[in-house]
Coordinates of C-alpha atoms in Angstrom, one line a residue:
M20 CA -50.4 51.9 21.1
T21 CA -48.3 50.6 18.0
T22 CA -48.2 53.0 15.2
N23 CA -47.9 52.0 11.9
R24 CA -44.6 53.1 11.5
D25 CA -43.7 50.8 14.5
R26 CA -45.4 48.1 12.5
Q27 CA -43.8 49.0 9.4
R28 CA -40.3 49.1 11.2
A29 CA -41.0 45.8 12.9
A30 CA -42.0 44.1 9.9
A31 CA -39.1 45.4 7.9
R32 CA -37.1 44.3 10.9
S33 CA -38.5 41.0 10.8
R34 CA -37.6 40.5 7.1
L35 CA -34.6 41.8 7.3
E36 CA -33.7 38.9 10.2
R37 CA -35.1 36.3 7.8
E38 CA -33.0 37.7 5.4
M39 CA -30.0 37.5 7.0
A40 CA -30.6 33.9 8.8
L41 CA -31.5 32.6 4.9
R42 CA -28.0 34.1 3.8
A43 CA -26.3 32.5 7.2
E44 CA -27.9 29.0 6.1
Q45 CA -26.6 29.2 2.3
S46 CA -23.4 30.5 3.5
R47 CA -23.4 27.5 5.7
L48 CA -24.3 25.2 2.9
R49 CA -22.0 26.8 0.3
R50 CA -19.0 25.9 2.9
R51 CA -20.3 22.8 3.9
R52 CA -20.4 22.1 -0.1
N53 CA -17.1 23.6 -0.9
T54 CA -15.6 21.3 1.9
T55 CA -16.8 18.6 0.3
I56 CA -16.0 19.3 -3.2
A57 CA -12.7 20.1 -1.6
A58 CA -12.2 16.7 0.0
G59 CA -13.2 14.7 -2.9
A60 CA -11.2 16.8 -5.3
G61 CA -8.0 16.4 -3.0
A62 CA -8.8 12.8 -2.8
L63 CA -9.0 12.7 -6.3
I64 CA -5.8 14.7 -6.8
V65 CA -3.8 12.3 -5.0
L66 CA -5.6 9.4 -6.8
L67 CA -4.4 11.2 -9.8
A68 CA -1.1 12.0 -8.9
A69 CA -0.9 8.2 -8.0
A70 CA -1.8 7.1 -10.7
W71 CA 0.4 9.3 -13.2
V72 CA 3.7 8.6 -10.8
V73 CA 3.2 4.9 -11.7
V74 CA 2.6 5.7 -15.3
A75 CA 5.5 7.7 -16.1
V76 CA 8.0 5.5 -13.8
T77 CA 6.9 2.1 -15.2
S78 CA 7.3 4.1 -19.0
D79 CA 4.4 3.7 -20.8
D80 CA 2.3 1.1 -18.8
S81 CA -0.5 1.4 -21.3
K82 CA 2.8 -0.3 -23.3
G83 CA 2.7 -3.1 -21.1
T84 CA 5.9 -3.2 -19.7
E85 CA 7.1 -0.7 -17.0
A86 CA 6.7 0.1 -14.1
A87 CA 4.1 -0.1 -11.2
A88 CA 1.0 -1.0 -9.5
S89 CA 1.8 -3.5 -6.7
P90 CA 3.4 -6.8 -7.1
S91 CA 2.2 -9.2 -4.2
T92 CA 5.5 -9.3 -1.9
S93 CA 8.5 -8.1 -0.8
A94 CA 9.6 -11.1 0.6
T95 CA 12.3 -13.2 -1.2
P96 CA 11.2 -16.3 -3.1
T97 CA 12.7 -19.4 -2.1
S98 CA 13.0 -20.4 -5.6
C99 CA 12.6 -18.8 -9.0
T100 CA 10.0 -19.2 -11.1
W101 CA 10.0 -18.2 -14.9
L102 CA 6.6 -17.7 -16.4
P103 CA 5.8 -16.9 -19.9
A104 CA 5.7 -13.0 -20.8
I105 CA 2.7 -13.4 -23.5
D106 CA -0.6 -15.7 -23.2
P107 CA -1.7 -16.3 -26.3
S108 CA -4.9 -17.5 -24.6
A109 CA -5.2 -14.3 -22.8
S110 CA -8.6 -12.0 -23.1
P111 CA -8.1 -9.5 -24.5
A112 CA -5.3 -10.5 -26.4
P113 CA -2.0 -9.9 -26.1
D114 CA -0.9 -6.1 -27.4
P115 CA 0.6 -6.9 -31.1
E116 CA 3.3 -4.5 -30.2
V117 CA 4.1 -6.3 -27.0
Q118 CA 4.4 -9.2 -29.0
K119 CA 6.5 -8.1 -32.2
A120 CA 8.8 -6.1 -29.4
T121 CA 9.6 -9.3 -27.3
K122 CA 13.1 -11.1 -27.9
D123 CA 13.4 -14.6 -27.3
V124 CA 16.4 -15.9 -26.1
G125 CA 14.8 -18.8 -23.8
M126 CA 14.8 -18.6 -19.9
P127 CA 17.1 -19.1 -17.4
P128 CA 18.2 -22.3 -15.6
A129 CA 14.9 -23.5 -13.2
S130 CA 17.0 -24.2 -10.6
G131 CA 20.8 -23.1 -8.9
E132 CA 20.7 -19.8 -8.8
A133 CA 23.2 -18.0 -5.9
R134 CA 21.7 -16.4 -2.9
T135 CA 24.3 -15.0 -1.6
G136 CA 26.6 -12.4 -1.5
T137 CA 26.9 -9.5 -4.5
Q138 CA 28.1 -9.1 -8.0
T139 CA 29.1 -6.4 -10.2
M140 CA 27.0 -5.1 -12.9
T141 CA 29.1 -3.4 -15.6
L142 CA 27.4 -1.2 -18.4
D143 CA 29.9 -0.3 -21.2
T144 CA 28.5 2.6 -22.4
S145 CA 28.3 5.6 -25.2
V146 CA 28.7 8.0 -22.2
G147 CA 31.5 5.6 -20.0
T148 CA 31.3 3.0 -17.8
V149 CA 29.0 2.4 -15.3
K150 CA 28.8 -0.4 -12.3
I151 CA 26.3 -1.3 -10.2
E152 CA 27.0 -3.6 -7.4
V153 CA 23.8 -6.4 -7.7
D154 CA 22.5 -7.6 -4.3
T155 CA 22.6 -11.0 -5.1
A156 CA 21.4 -12.0 -1.5
H157 CA 18.1 -10.4 -1.7
A158 CA 17.1 -10.6 -5.7
P159 CA 18.4 -13.5 -6.3
C160 CA 16.2 -14.2 -9.1
T161 CA 16.6 -10.7 -10.8
A162 CA 20.2 -11.3 -10.6
E163 CA 20.1 -14.6 -12.4
S164 CA 18.0 -12.9 -14.8
F165 CA 20.5 -10.4 -15.4
T166 CA 23.3 -13.0 -15.5
Y167 CA 21.8 -15.0 -18.1
L168 CA 20.5 -12.3 -20.3
A169 CA 23.8 -11.0 -20.1
S170 CA 25.3 -14.1 -21.5
K171 CA 23.0 -14.2 -24.5
K172 CA 24.1 -10.7 -25.3
F173 CA 20.8 -9.6 -24.3
F174 CA 21.7 -6.4 -23.7
D175 CA 24.0 -5.3 -26.1
D176 CA 23.9 -2.4 -28.6
T177 CA 20.6 -1.4 -27.0
V178 CA 19.5 2.1 -26.1
C179 CA 18.3 3.7 -22.6
H180 CA 14.9 4.5 -24.1
R181 CA 13.3 6.5 -21.5
L182 CA 14.5 9.7 -19.1
V183 CA 12.3 11.0 -16.6
V184 CA 13.6 15.0 -15.5
Q185 CA 10.9 15.9 -13.4
S186 CA 9.4 14.4 -10.2
I187 CA 11.1 11.4 -10.9
Y188 CA 13.8 11.1 -11.9
V189 CA 15.2 8.0 -13.8
L190 CA 16.6 6.8 -17.0
Q191 CA 15.4 3.9 -18.1
C192 CA 17.2 1.1 -20.1
G193 CA 16.8 -2.5 -20.7
D194 CA 14.4 -2.6 -24.2
P195 CA 16.1 -4.0 -27.0
S196 CA 13.4 -2.7 -29.2
A197 CA 13.8 0.5 -27.5
T198 CA 10.0 1.5 -27.7
G199 CA 9.0 0.8 -24.2
Y200 CA 7.0 -2.2 -25.3
G201 CA 10.1 -4.6 -25.2
G202 CA 11.6 -7.4 -22.9
P203 CA 12.8 -11.3 -22.8
S204 CA 9.8 -13.8 -23.8
Y205 CA 9.4 -14.4 -19.9
R206 CA 8.5 -12.4 -16.7
Y207 CA 8.9 -13.3 -13.0
A208 CA 7.7 -12.0 -9.2
E209 CA 9.0 -9.2 -8.1
E210 CA 11.9 -8.8 -5.0
N211 CA 13.5 -7.2 -2.6
L212 CA 10.7 -4.0 -2.4
P213 CA 12.2 -1.0 -0.4
T214 CA 9.1 -1.0 1.7
D215 CA 11.1 0.2 4.9
K216 CA 13.0 2.8 2.8
R217 CA 12.5 6.7 2.9
P218 CA 12.7 7.7 0.3
A219 CA 12.3 3.7 -1.1
Y220 CA 13.9 5.2 -4.4
G221 CA 16.9 7.3 -3.3
E222 CA 19.5 8.8 -5.6
G223 CA 21.9 5.8 -7.1
V224 CA 19.2 2.5 -6.8
V225 CA 18.5 0.4 -9.7
A226 CA 15.5 -0.9 -9.8
M227 CA 13.1 -3.1 -12.5
A228 CA 10.1 -1.7 -14.0
N229 CA 7.1 -3.6 -14.3
N230 CA 3.6 -3.0 -15.8
G231 CA 1.8 -2.9 -12.8
Q232 CA 0.6 -6.9 -12.3
P233 CA 2.3 -9.1 -10.0
A234 CA 5.3 -11.0 -11.4
S235 CA 5.6 -8.8 -14.3
T236 CA 9.1 -8.1 -14.0
G237 CA 11.4 -8.6 -17.3
S238 CA 14.7 -6.9 -18.4
Q239 CA 13.8 -2.8 -18.4
F240 CA 15.6 -1.3 -15.5
F241 CA 15.9 2.0 -14.1
I242 CA 18.9 4.0 -12.7
V243 CA 17.5 6.9 -10.3
Y244 CA 20.0 10.2 -10.7
K245 CA 18.1 11.8 -8.0
D246 CA 16.1 11.3 -4.9
I247 CA 12.7 10.5 -6.0
A248 CA 10.4 12.2 -3.2
Q249 CA 7.1 9.8 -3.5
L250 CA 7.0 6.5 -5.1
D251 CA 5.8 3.7 -3.8
P252 CA 7.7 0.4 -3.2
N253 CA 6.9 -1.8 -5.9
Y254 CA 10.0 -2.0 -8.2
T255 CA 12.4 -4.7 -7.2
V256 CA 15.6 -2.9 -6.1
I257 CA 18.5 -4.9 -7.6
G258 CA 21.2 -2.6 -6.7
R259 CA 23.4 0.6 -6.6
V260 CA 25.2 2.9 -8.5
T261 CA 29.1 2.4 -7.4
E262 CA 31.0 4.1 -10.7
G263 CA 29.6 6.2 -13.2
L264 CA 26.1 8.2 -11.6
D265 CA 27.7 11.4 -12.7
L266 CA 27.7 10.3 -16.4
I267 CA 23.8 9.7 -15.8
K268 CA 23.4 13.0 -14.4
K269 CA 25.1 15.0 -17.3
V270 CA 22.6 12.8 -19.4
A271 CA 19.7 14.0 -17.2
D272 CA 21.1 17.8 -17.3
A273 CA 20.8 17.7 -21.2
G274 CA 17.3 17.1 -21.3
V275 CA 14.8 15.4 -23.1
I276 CA 13.8 15.1 -26.9
A277 CA 10.5 16.7 -27.3
D278 CA 7.3 14.8 -28.4
P279 CA 6.1 17.1 -31.5
S280 CA 2.7 16.5 -30.3
A281 CA 3.3 17.9 -26.8
D282 CA 2.7 21.3 -25.9
P283 CA 5.6 23.8 -27.1
S284 CA 5.2 26.1 -24.6
A285 CA 6.1 23.5 -21.6
P286 CA 9.3 22.0 -21.4
P287 CA 9.2 18.4 -21.8
S288 CA 9.2 16.3 -18.8
E289 CA 9.9 12.7 -20.2
G290 CA 11.0 10.8 -23.4
K291 CA 14.3 9.8 -25.0
P292 CA 17.2 11.6 -24.0
K293 CA 18.9 14.6 -25.9
T294 CA 22.2 12.6 -25.2
E295 CA 22.3 8.6 -26.2
V296 CA 23.2 6.3 -23.8
R297 CA 23.9 3.1 -25.6
I298 CA 24.7 0.0 -24.2
K299 CA 27.8 -1.3 -26.0
S300 CA 27.9 -4.8 -23.3
L301 CA 26.6 -5.4 -20.0
T302 CA 28.3 -8.0 -17.9
M303 CA 28.0 -9.9 -14.7
S304 CA 30.4 -10.9 -12.4
A305 CA 30.2 -14.1 -10.6
P306 CA 29.3 -13.6 -6.9
T307 CA 31.3 -12.3 -4.4
P308 CA 30.3 -13.2 -0.5

């Protein structure tokens, strides 16, 4: 016969078992929820990191002149198409800062660009001479644009306006206004994208900035002074530094000028370089086989 004590013990044991089962179920649900949150957060972090990289390398993506989303193709076009940089009829209206910073020197010739060999780009700068071997065969339109702009002295007496010293290691130049908004009055398609290279942008590479839209390459370019571990191949590679990379590294070592509005407790990751790099002149040699 079951006593009252036995019944009480059985009831207590039953309650304990129910509570343990409930706690186990709650624990399982928490684990599932946490896993879902972690997965979602991980995906969000990846997206945010990718977005940050895009904004950082393009330089002031919000300013409409620099690096990155995904150009349409890495194939070399059979002809160069020069498009107006600013469409007055666009909606929303073009950024007035971009319009103010645009330097109109006309457009390159519609045909006749070199499509073989290499060219030498020479930057006579305030920190020394930098030479770049331009891959004319694989980036003919970009090479033609540089050749044309150099003939117009577009780059002369301009400063490299942006240095990035964390995650992305670049010195960015080619904006006559030094604001991050500037460029010529035309734009053109991306080419010679390093889709088969890892890292896509290694030390010494010189590539073109864009604003994240197809055919948005202009005059701004960046010199990679240290391998960039992760950066999508969305920027035209024009060539590689053959002389003077040590000068760029010294500029990077000197750091950047801190933004007065930034957190003073954290070292600045990008901004104007403390050591000014002024391009006295930029010249392009004739193509060689």
